[in-house]
CSV table of C-alpha atoms and ligand atoms in Angstrom, one decimal:
chain,number,residue,atom,x,y,z
A,1236,MET,CA,-80.7,-149.2,57.5
A,1237,LYS,CA,-82.7,-147.4,54.8
A,1238,ILE,CA,-83.2,-143.8,55.8
A,1239,GLU,CA,-86.9,-143.1,55.4
A,1240,PRO,CA,-88.8,-139.8,55.4
A,1241,GLY,CA,-90.5,-139.2,58.7
A,1242,MET,CA,-87.7,-140.9,60.7
A,1243,THR,CA,-86.3,-139.0,63.7
A,1244,ALA,CA,-82.6,-138.1,64.2
A,1245,LEU,CA,-80.7,-136.7,67.2
A,1246,VAL,CA,-77.4,-135.0,66.4
A,1247,THR,CA,-75.2,-133.6,69.2
A,1248,GLY,CA,-72.9,-130.7,68.3
A,1249,GLY,CA,-75.5,-130.0,65.6
A,1250,GLY,CA,-75.0,-126.3,65.8
A,1251,SER,CA,-71.8,-126.2,63.8
A,1252,GLY,CA,-69.5,-128.1,61.5
A,1253,ILE,CA,-69.9,-131.8,61.0
A,1254,GLY,CA,-73.0,-132.0,63.2
A,1255,ARG,CA,-74.7,-129.3,61.1
A,1256,GLY,CA,-73.6,-131.1,57.9
A,1257,MET,CA,-75.1,-134.4,59.1
A,1258,SER,CA,-78.3,-132.7,60.4
A,1259,MET,CA,-78.8,-131.1,56.9
A,1260,SER,CA,-78.1,-134.3,55.0
A,1261,PHE,CA,-80.7,-136.2,57.2
A,1262,ALA,CA,-83.3,-133.4,56.8
A,1263,ARG,CA,-82.9,-133.4,53.0
A,1264,ARG,CA,-84.0,-137.1,53.2
A,1265,GLY,CA,-87.2,-136.1,55.1
A,1266,VAL,CA,-85.8,-137.0,58.5
A,1267,ARG,CA,-86.9,-134.8,61.4
A,1268,VAL,CA,-83.8,-133.7,63.3
A,1269,GLY,CA,-83.3,-132.8,67.0
A,1270,VAL,CA,-80.3,-130.4,66.8
A,1271,CYS,CA,-78.6,-130.6,70.2
A,1272,ASP,CA,-75.8,-128.2,71.1
A,1273,ILE,CA,-74.5,-126.4,74.1
A,1274,ARG,CA,-74.7,-123.2,72.0
A,1275,GLU,CA,-78.4,-122.9,71.6
A,1276,GLU,CA,-78.2,-120.0,69.1
A,1277,ASP,CA,-76.0,-122.1,66.8
A,1278,ALA,CA,-78.5,-125.0,67.0
A,1279,ALA,CA,-81.3,-122.6,66.2
A,1280,GLU,CA,-79.3,-121.4,63.1
A,1281,THR,CA,-79.0,-125.0,61.9
A,1282,VAL,CA,-82.8,-125.4,62.4
A,1283,ARG,CA,-83.3,-122.2,60.4
A,1284,LEU,CA,-81.1,-123.5,57.5
A,1285,ILE,CA,-83.1,-126.8,57.5
A,1286,GLU,CA,-86.4,-125.1,57.6
A,1287,ALA,CA,-85.3,-122.8,54.7
A,1288,GLU,CA,-85.0,-125.9,52.6
A,1289,GLY,CA,-88.4,-127.2,53.7
A,1290,GLY,CA,-87.2,-129.6,56.3
A,1291,THR,CA,-88.2,-130.1,60.0
A,1292,ALA,CA,-86.0,-129.7,63.0
A,1293,LYS,CA,-85.9,-128.6,66.6
A,1294,ALA,CA,-83.1,-126.9,68.5
A,1295,ILE,CA,-82.4,-128.2,72.0
A,1296,ARG,CA,-79.7,-126.8,74.4
A,1297,THR,CA,-77.8,-129.8,75.5
A,1298,ASP,CA,-74.5,-130.3,77.4
A,1299,VAL,CA,-73.4,-133.8,76.4
A,1300,SER,CA,-71.1,-134.0,79.4
A,1301,ASP,CA,-74.1,-133.9,81.7
A,1302,ARG,CA,-76.2,-137.1,81.7
A,1303,ALA,CA,-79.3,-135.3,82.9
A,1304,SER,CA,-79.1,-132.8,80.1
A,1305,VAL,CA,-78.7,-135.6,77.5
A,1306,ASP,CA,-81.7,-137.5,79.0
A,1307,ASP,CA,-83.7,-134.3,78.8
A,1308,ALA,CA,-82.7,-133.8,75.1
A,1309,VAL,CA,-83.6,-137.3,74.2
A,1310,ALA,CA,-87.0,-137.0,75.8
A,1311,ALA,CA,-87.6,-133.6,74.1
A,1312,VAL,CA,-86.7,-135.0,70.7
A,1313,GLU,CA,-88.9,-138.1,71.1
A,1314,THR,CA,-91.8,-135.9,72.4
A,1315,ALA,CA,-91.5,-133.7,69.3
A,1316,PHE,CA,-90.8,-136.2,66.6
A,1317,GLY,CA,-91.2,-139.8,67.9
A,1318,SER,CA,-88.7,-142.5,68.6
A,1319,ILE,CA,-85.1,-141.9,67.5
A,1320,ALA,CA,-83.9,-143.9,64.5
A,1321,ILE,CA,-80.6,-142.1,64.0
A,1322,ALA,CA,-78.4,-140.8,66.9
A,1323,CYS,CA,-75.1,-139.1,66.2
A,1324,ASN,CA,-72.9,-138.7,69.3
A,1325,ASN,CA,-70.8,-136.0,67.6
A,1326,ALA,CA,-70.2,-133.1,69.9
A,1327,GLY,CA,-66.5,-132.8,70.6
A,1328,ILE,CA,-63.8,-130.3,71.4
A,1329,ALA,CA,-60.1,-129.9,70.5
A,1330,MET,CA,-57.3,-130.2,73.0
A,1331,HIS,CA,-54.1,-129.6,71.1
A,1332,GLY,CA,-50.9,-127.8,71.5
A,1333,VAL,CA,-49.9,-128.6,75.1
A,1334,PRO,CA,-47.7,-131.5,76.3
A,1335,LEU,CA,-49.6,-134.1,78.4
A,1336,HIS,CA,-47.7,-133.3,81.5
A,1337,GLU,CA,-48.8,-129.6,81.3
A,1338,ILE,CA,-52.5,-129.9,80.6
A,1339,SER,CA,-54.5,-128.4,83.5
A,1340,ALA,CA,-56.8,-130.5,85.6
A,1341,ALA,CA,-59.7,-128.4,84.3
A,1342,ASP,CA,-58.8,-129.1,80.7
A,1343,TRP,CA,-58.6,-132.9,81.4
A,1344,ASP,CA,-62.1,-132.8,82.9
A,1345,TRP,CA,-63.4,-130.9,80.0
A,1346,VAL,CA,-61.9,-133.0,77.2
A,1347,ILE,CA,-62.9,-136.3,79.0
A,1348,GLY,CA,-66.3,-134.9,79.9
A,1349,VAL,CA,-67.3,-133.9,76.4
A,1350,ASN,CA,-65.4,-136.3,74.1
A,1351,ILE,CA,-65.7,-139.5,76.2
A,1352,ARG,CA,-68.5,-139.0,78.7
A,1353,GLY,CA,-70.6,-137.3,76.0
A,1354,VAL,CA,-70.5,-140.5,73.9
A,1355,ILE,CA,-71.2,-142.7,77.0
A,1356,ASN,CA,-74.1,-140.5,77.9
A,1357,GLY,CA,-75.5,-140.7,74.4
A,1358,ILE,CA,-75.2,-144.5,74.4
A,1359,GLN,CA,-76.8,-145.0,77.7
A,1360,ALA,CA,-79.7,-142.5,77.1
A,1361,VAL,CA,-80.5,-143.6,73.5
A,1362,ILE,CA,-79.7,-147.3,73.0
A,1363,PRO,CA,-82.3,-148.7,75.5
A,1364,ARG,CA,-84.9,-146.6,73.7
A,1365,MET,CA,-83.8,-147.8,70.3
A,1366,LEU,CA,-84.0,-151.5,71.5
A,1367,ALA,CA,-87.4,-150.9,73.1
A,1368,SER,CA,-88.8,-149.3,70.0
A,1369,GLY,CA,-88.3,-152.6,68.0
A,1370,ARG,CA,-87.6,-150.5,64.9
A,1371,PRO,CA,-84.4,-150.3,62.8
A,1372,ALA,CA,-82.1,-147.7,64.3
A,1373,HIS,CA,-78.5,-146.6,63.9
A,1374,MET,CA,-75.9,-144.8,66.1
A,1375,VAL,CA,-73.0,-142.9,64.7
A,1376,ASN,CA,-70.2,-141.9,67.0
A,1377,THR,CA,-67.8,-139.3,65.8
A,1378,ALA,CA,-64.2,-140.3,66.6
A,1379,SER,CA,-61.5,-139.0,64.3
A,1380,ILE,CA,-58.5,-140.3,62.4
A,1381,ALA,CA,-56.9,-139.3,65.7
A,1382,GLY,CA,-58.7,-142.3,67.2
A,1383,PHE,CA,-56.5,-144.6,65.2
A,1384,GLN,CA,-53.0,-143.0,65.5
A,1385,VAL,CA,-51.4,-140.1,67.4
A,1386,ASN,CA,-50.2,-137.3,65.3
A,1387,PRO,CA,-46.4,-136.8,65.9
A,1388,THR,CA,-46.3,-133.0,65.6
A,1389,PHE,CA,-49.4,-131.3,67.0
A,1390,LEU,CA,-49.3,-132.4,70.7
A,1391,THR,CA,-52.7,-134.2,70.3
A,1392,GLY,CA,-52.2,-136.9,72.9
A,1393,ALA,CA,-55.1,-135.9,75.1
A,1394,TYR,CA,-57.5,-135.4,72.2
A,1395,SER,CA,-56.4,-138.7,70.6
A,1396,MET,CA,-56.9,-140.5,73.9
A,1397,THR,CA,-60.5,-139.5,73.9
A,1398,LYS,CA,-61.0,-140.5,70.3
A,1399,TYR,CA,-59.4,-143.9,70.9
A,1400,ALA,CA,-62.0,-144.2,73.7
A,1401,VAL,CA,-64.8,-143.4,71.2
A,1402,VAL,CA,-63.4,-146.1,68.9
A,1403,ALA,CA,-63.3,-148.7,71.7
A,1404,LEU,CA,-66.8,-147.8,72.9
A,1405,SER,CA,-68.1,-148.1,69.4
A,1406,GLU,CA,-66.4,-151.5,68.8
A,1407,GLY,CA,-67.8,-152.7,72.1
A,1408,LEU,CA,-71.3,-151.4,71.2
A,1409,ARG,CA,-71.2,-153.1,67.8
A,1410,ASN,CA,-70.2,-156.4,69.5
A,1411,GLU,CA,-73.0,-156.1,72.0
A,1412,LEU,CA,-75.7,-155.3,69.4
A,1413,GLN,CA,-74.9,-158.2,67.0
A,1414,GLY,CA,-78.2,-159.7,65.9
A,1415,LYS,CA,-80.2,-156.7,67.1
A,1416,ASN,CA,-81.9,-154.1,65.0
A,1417,VAL,CA,-79.5,-151.3,65.9
A,1418,GLY,CA,-76.5,-150.6,63.7
A,1419,VAL,CA,-73.3,-148.7,64.8
A,1420,SER,CA,-70.7,-146.7,62.9
A,1421,ILE,CA,-67.6,-144.8,63.8
A,1422,LEU,CA,-66.9,-141.6,61.9
A,1423,ALA,CA,-63.2,-141.0,61.5
A,1424,PRO,CA,-62.4,-137.8,59.5
A,1425,ALA,CA,-59.2,-135.9,59.2
A,1426,ALA,CA,-59.2,-132.2,58.6
A,1427,VAL,CA,-62.7,-130.7,58.1
A,1428,ASP,CA,-63.4,-127.0,57.7
A,1429,THR,CA,-65.4,-126.4,60.9
A,1430,LYS,CA,-65.1,-124.2,64.0
A,1431,ILE,CA,-63.3,-126.7,66.1
A,1432,HIS,CA,-60.4,-124.3,66.7
A,1433,LEU,CA,-62.9,-122.2,68.6
A,1434,SER,CA,-63.9,-125.0,71.0
A,1435,GLU,CA,-63.1,-123.1,74.1
A,1436,ARG,CA,-66.2,-120.9,73.7
A,1437,SER,CA,-68.3,-124.1,74.3
A,1438,ARG,CA,-66.8,-125.1,77.6
A,1439,PRO,CA,-69.8,-126.0,79.8
A,1440,ASP,CA,-70.4,-123.8,82.9
A,1441,ARG,CA,-70.1,-126.9,85.1
A,1442,LEU,CA,-66.6,-127.5,83.7
A,1443,GLY,CA,-65.5,-123.9,84.2
A,1444,GLY,CA,-67.4,-122.0,81.5
A,1445,ALA,CA,-66.2,-120.4,78.3
A,1446,THR,CA,-62.4,-119.8,78.3
A,1447,VAL,CA,-59.6,-118.7,76.1
A,1448,ARG,CA,-57.3,-121.5,74.8
A,1449,PRO,CA,-55.0,-120.0,72.2
A,1450,GLN,CA,-53.2,-123.3,71.7
A,1451,ASN,CA,-56.2,-124.5,69.6
A,1452,HIS,CA,-56.0,-121.6,67.2
A,1453,PHE,CA,-53.3,-122.9,64.8
A,1454,MET,CA,-55.9,-125.5,63.8
A,1455,GLY,CA,-58.0,-122.7,62.2
A,1456,ASP,CA,-55.3,-122.4,59.5
A,1457,LEU,CA,-54.9,-126.1,59.3
A,1458,ILE,CA,-58.5,-126.9,58.5
A,1459,LYS,CA,-59.5,-123.8,56.5
A,1460,GLY,CA,-60.5,-124.8,53.0
A,1461,GLN,CA,-60.3,-128.5,53.8
A,1462,MET,CA,-63.2,-131.0,53.4
A,1463,GLN,CA,-66.6,-129.4,53.9
A,1464,PRO,CA,-69.0,-130.6,56.5
A,1465,ALA,CA,-71.7,-131.0,53.9
A,1466,GLU,CA,-69.6,-133.7,52.2
A,1467,ILE,CA,-69.2,-135.5,55.5
A,1468,GLY,CA,-73.0,-135.3,56.0
A,1469,GLU,CA,-73.6,-137.0,52.7
A,1470,ARG,CA,-70.9,-139.6,53.4
A,1471,VAL,CA,-72.5,-140.5,56.8
A,1472,ALA,CA,-76.0,-140.8,55.3
A,1473,ALA,CA,-74.7,-143.2,52.7
A,1474,ALA,CA,-72.7,-145.1,55.3
A,1475,ILE,CA,-75.8,-145.6,57.4
A,1476,GLU,CA,-77.6,-147.0,54.4
A,1477,ALA,CA,-74.7,-149.3,53.6
A,1478,GLU,CA,-74.3,-150.3,57.2
A,1479,ASP,CA,-70.6,-149.3,57.1
A,1480,PHE,CA,-69.0,-149.7,60.5
A,1481,TYR,CA,-65.8,-147.6,59.9
A,1482,ILE,CA,-66.5,-144.4,58.1
A,1483,PHE,CA,-63.2,-142.9,56.8
A,1484,THR,CA,-63.3,-139.8,54.7
A,1485,HIS,CA,-59.6,-138.9,53.9
A,1486,PRO,CA,-58.0,-141.7,51.9
A,1487,GLU,CA,-54.5,-140.1,52.2
A,1488,THR,CA,-54.5,-140.8,56.0
A,1489,LYS,CA,-54.4,-144.6,55.5
A,1490,GLU,CA,-50.6,-144.4,55.3
A,1491,TRP,CA,-50.6,-143.0,58.9
A,1492,LEU,CA,-52.4,-146.1,60.1
A,1493,ASP,CA,-50.2,-148.3,57.9
A,1494,ARG,CA,-47.2,-146.9,59.7
A,1495,ARG,CA,-48.6,-147.6,63.1
A,1496,HIS,CA,-49.7,-151.1,62.1
A,1497,ALA,CA,-46.2,-151.8,60.7
A,1498,ALA,CA,-44.6,-150.8,64.0
A,1499,ILE,CA,-47.1,-153.1,65.9
A,1500,ASP,CA,-46.3,-156.0,63.5
A,1501,ALA,CA,-42.6,-155.5,64.0
A,1502,ALA,CA,-43.1,-155.5,67.8
A,1503,PHE,CA,-45.0,-158.8,67.6
A,1504,ALA,CA,-42.1,-160.4,65.8
A,1505,LYS,CA,-40.2,-160.0,69.1
A,1506,ALA,CA,-42.9,-161.9,70.9
A,1507,GLU,CA,-42.5,-165.0,68.8
A,1508,PRO,CA,-39.7,-166.6,70.8
A,1509,LEU,CA,-42.1,-166.5,73.8
A,1510,ALA,CA,-44.9,-168.4,72.0
A,1511,ALA,CA,-43.3,-171.9,72.0
A,1512,PRO,CA,-43.0,-172.4,75.8
A,1513,ALA,CA,-46.4,-170.9,76.4
A,1514,ALA,CA,-48.0,-173.3,73.9
A,1515,ALA,CA,-46.1,-176.3,75.4
A,1516,ALA,CA,-47.3,-175.3,78.9
A,1517,ALA,CA,-50.9,-175.2,77.7
A,1518,GLU,CA,-50.7,-178.8,76.3
B,1229,NAD,P1,-67.3,-127.6,65.7
B,1229,NAD,O1,-66.7,-126.8,66.8
B,1229,NAD,O2,-67.6,-126.8,64.4
B,1229,NAD,O3,-68.7,-128.2,66.2
B,1229,NAD,C1,-68.8,-128.9,67.4
B,1229,NAD,C2,-70.1,-128.5,68.1
B,1229,NAD,O4,-70.1,-129.2,69.3
B,1229,NAD,C3,-70.1,-127.0,68.4
B,1229,NAD,O5,-71.4,-126.5,67.9
B,1229,NAD,C4,-70.1,-126.9,69.9
B,1229,NAD,O6,-70.8,-125.9,70.4
B,1229,NAD,C5,-70.7,-128.3,70.3
B,1229,NAD,N1,-70.3,-128.7,71.7
B,1229,NAD,C6,-69.1,-128.5,72.3
B,1229,NAD,N2,-69.2,-128.9,73.5
B,1229,NAD,C7,-70.5,-129.4,73.7
B,1229,NAD,C8,-71.1,-129.9,74.8
B,1229,NAD,N3,-70.6,-130.1,76.0
B,1229,NAD,N4,-72.4,-130.3,74.7
B,1229,NAD,C9,-73.0,-130.1,73.5
B,1229,NAD,N5,-72.5,-129.6,72.4
B,1229,NAD,C10,-71.2,-129.2,72.5
B,1229,NAD,O7,-66.4,-128.8,65.4
B,1229,NAD,P2,-66.5,-130.1,64.4
B,1229,NAD,O8,-65.2,-130.2,63.8
B,1229,NAD,O9,-67.7,-130.0,63.6
B,1229,NAD,O10,-66.5,-131.2,65.5
B,1229,NAD,C11,-67.5,-132.3,65.5
B,1229,NAD,C12,-66.8,-133.6,65.9
B,1229,NAD,O11,-65.9,-133.9,64.8
B,1229,NAD,C13,-66.0,-133.5,67.1
B,1229,NAD,O12,-66.2,-134.7,67.9
B,1229,NAD,C14,-64.6,-133.5,66.6
B,1229,NAD,O13,-63.7,-134.0,67.5
B,1229,NAD,C15,-64.7,-134.4,65.4
B,1229,NAD,N6,-63.7,-134.2,64.4
B,1229,NAD,C16,-63.4,-133.0,63.8
B,1229,NAD,C17,-62.4,-132.9,62.8
B,1229,NAD,C18,-62.1,-131.6,62.1
B,1229,NAD,O14,-61.1,-131.5,61.4
B,1229,NAD,N7,-63.0,-130.6,62.2
B,1229,NAD,C19,-61.7,-134.0,62.4
B,1229,NAD,C20,-62.0,-135.2,63.1
B,1229,NAD,C21,-63.0,-135.3,64.0
């Protein structure tokens, strides 16, 4: 889809990091951006940065884990700027450093609520409007390279689970929208220099409110000085125009996926003896 000046975008998690990077890249192309974030003051700062460059944006406090809040945000963006052409379901939180069997019930609700429900809510609130508008539109769902393999050292099983879900939702959505005017992409970065290690300050009140989760903090060192959100924003804008479905940003991570695929290939080799009787039975 060609990104045209005057289009409308909605970006969740737009108050920081990758969401801010995408918001600014869209705004530089003349797109009017609804910057949605649970931290309203951070969304307002993104708007200030956009306006300082001559762009147009609006900050909207949104909790993506709450369907009513997402519906309200979508309505507010469309009232301000017209029908949404670009929607980025990007808000997400880290959940690293604790073995799966020790993660608290509250943390499971939070990571599933934001990282999975948030994307479902975005799909359900925005896609019907995109289809009804009859205009070209595009949805970008932020997964992660963690949506394609599970890191062996950082205890990322829960986070990865949610990102695999984002990949499946996006692949399903793409299948369902074949032949329609709405494109879909999955954004799958590795380390980006953002505030994701401070995720716990964004825990919604309805899921327990801000908390302290020191297990995330090692990530601060891991991502410091890595790829900048502005680079991701430009990559995403280019990918929307090229209609790329998978948006990878860190070429060095391909070998992680290659390893996983090699293990799956090897496992399938053991299924081969089972194929002959099954085929015979089908005849
Ligand atoms: P970030 O913490 O800098 O930005 C995330 C934003 O989402 C924050 O402004 C936060 O307030 C907001 N947010 C959190 N919960 C919310 C909620 N319930 N409703 C609305 N907004 C909420 O982190 P980031 O790295 O820019 O993360 C953006 C996305 O990128 C996430 O989905 C993350 O999983 C993904 N990601 C990040 C990295 C990385 O290395 N930083 C790598 C791969 C994928």
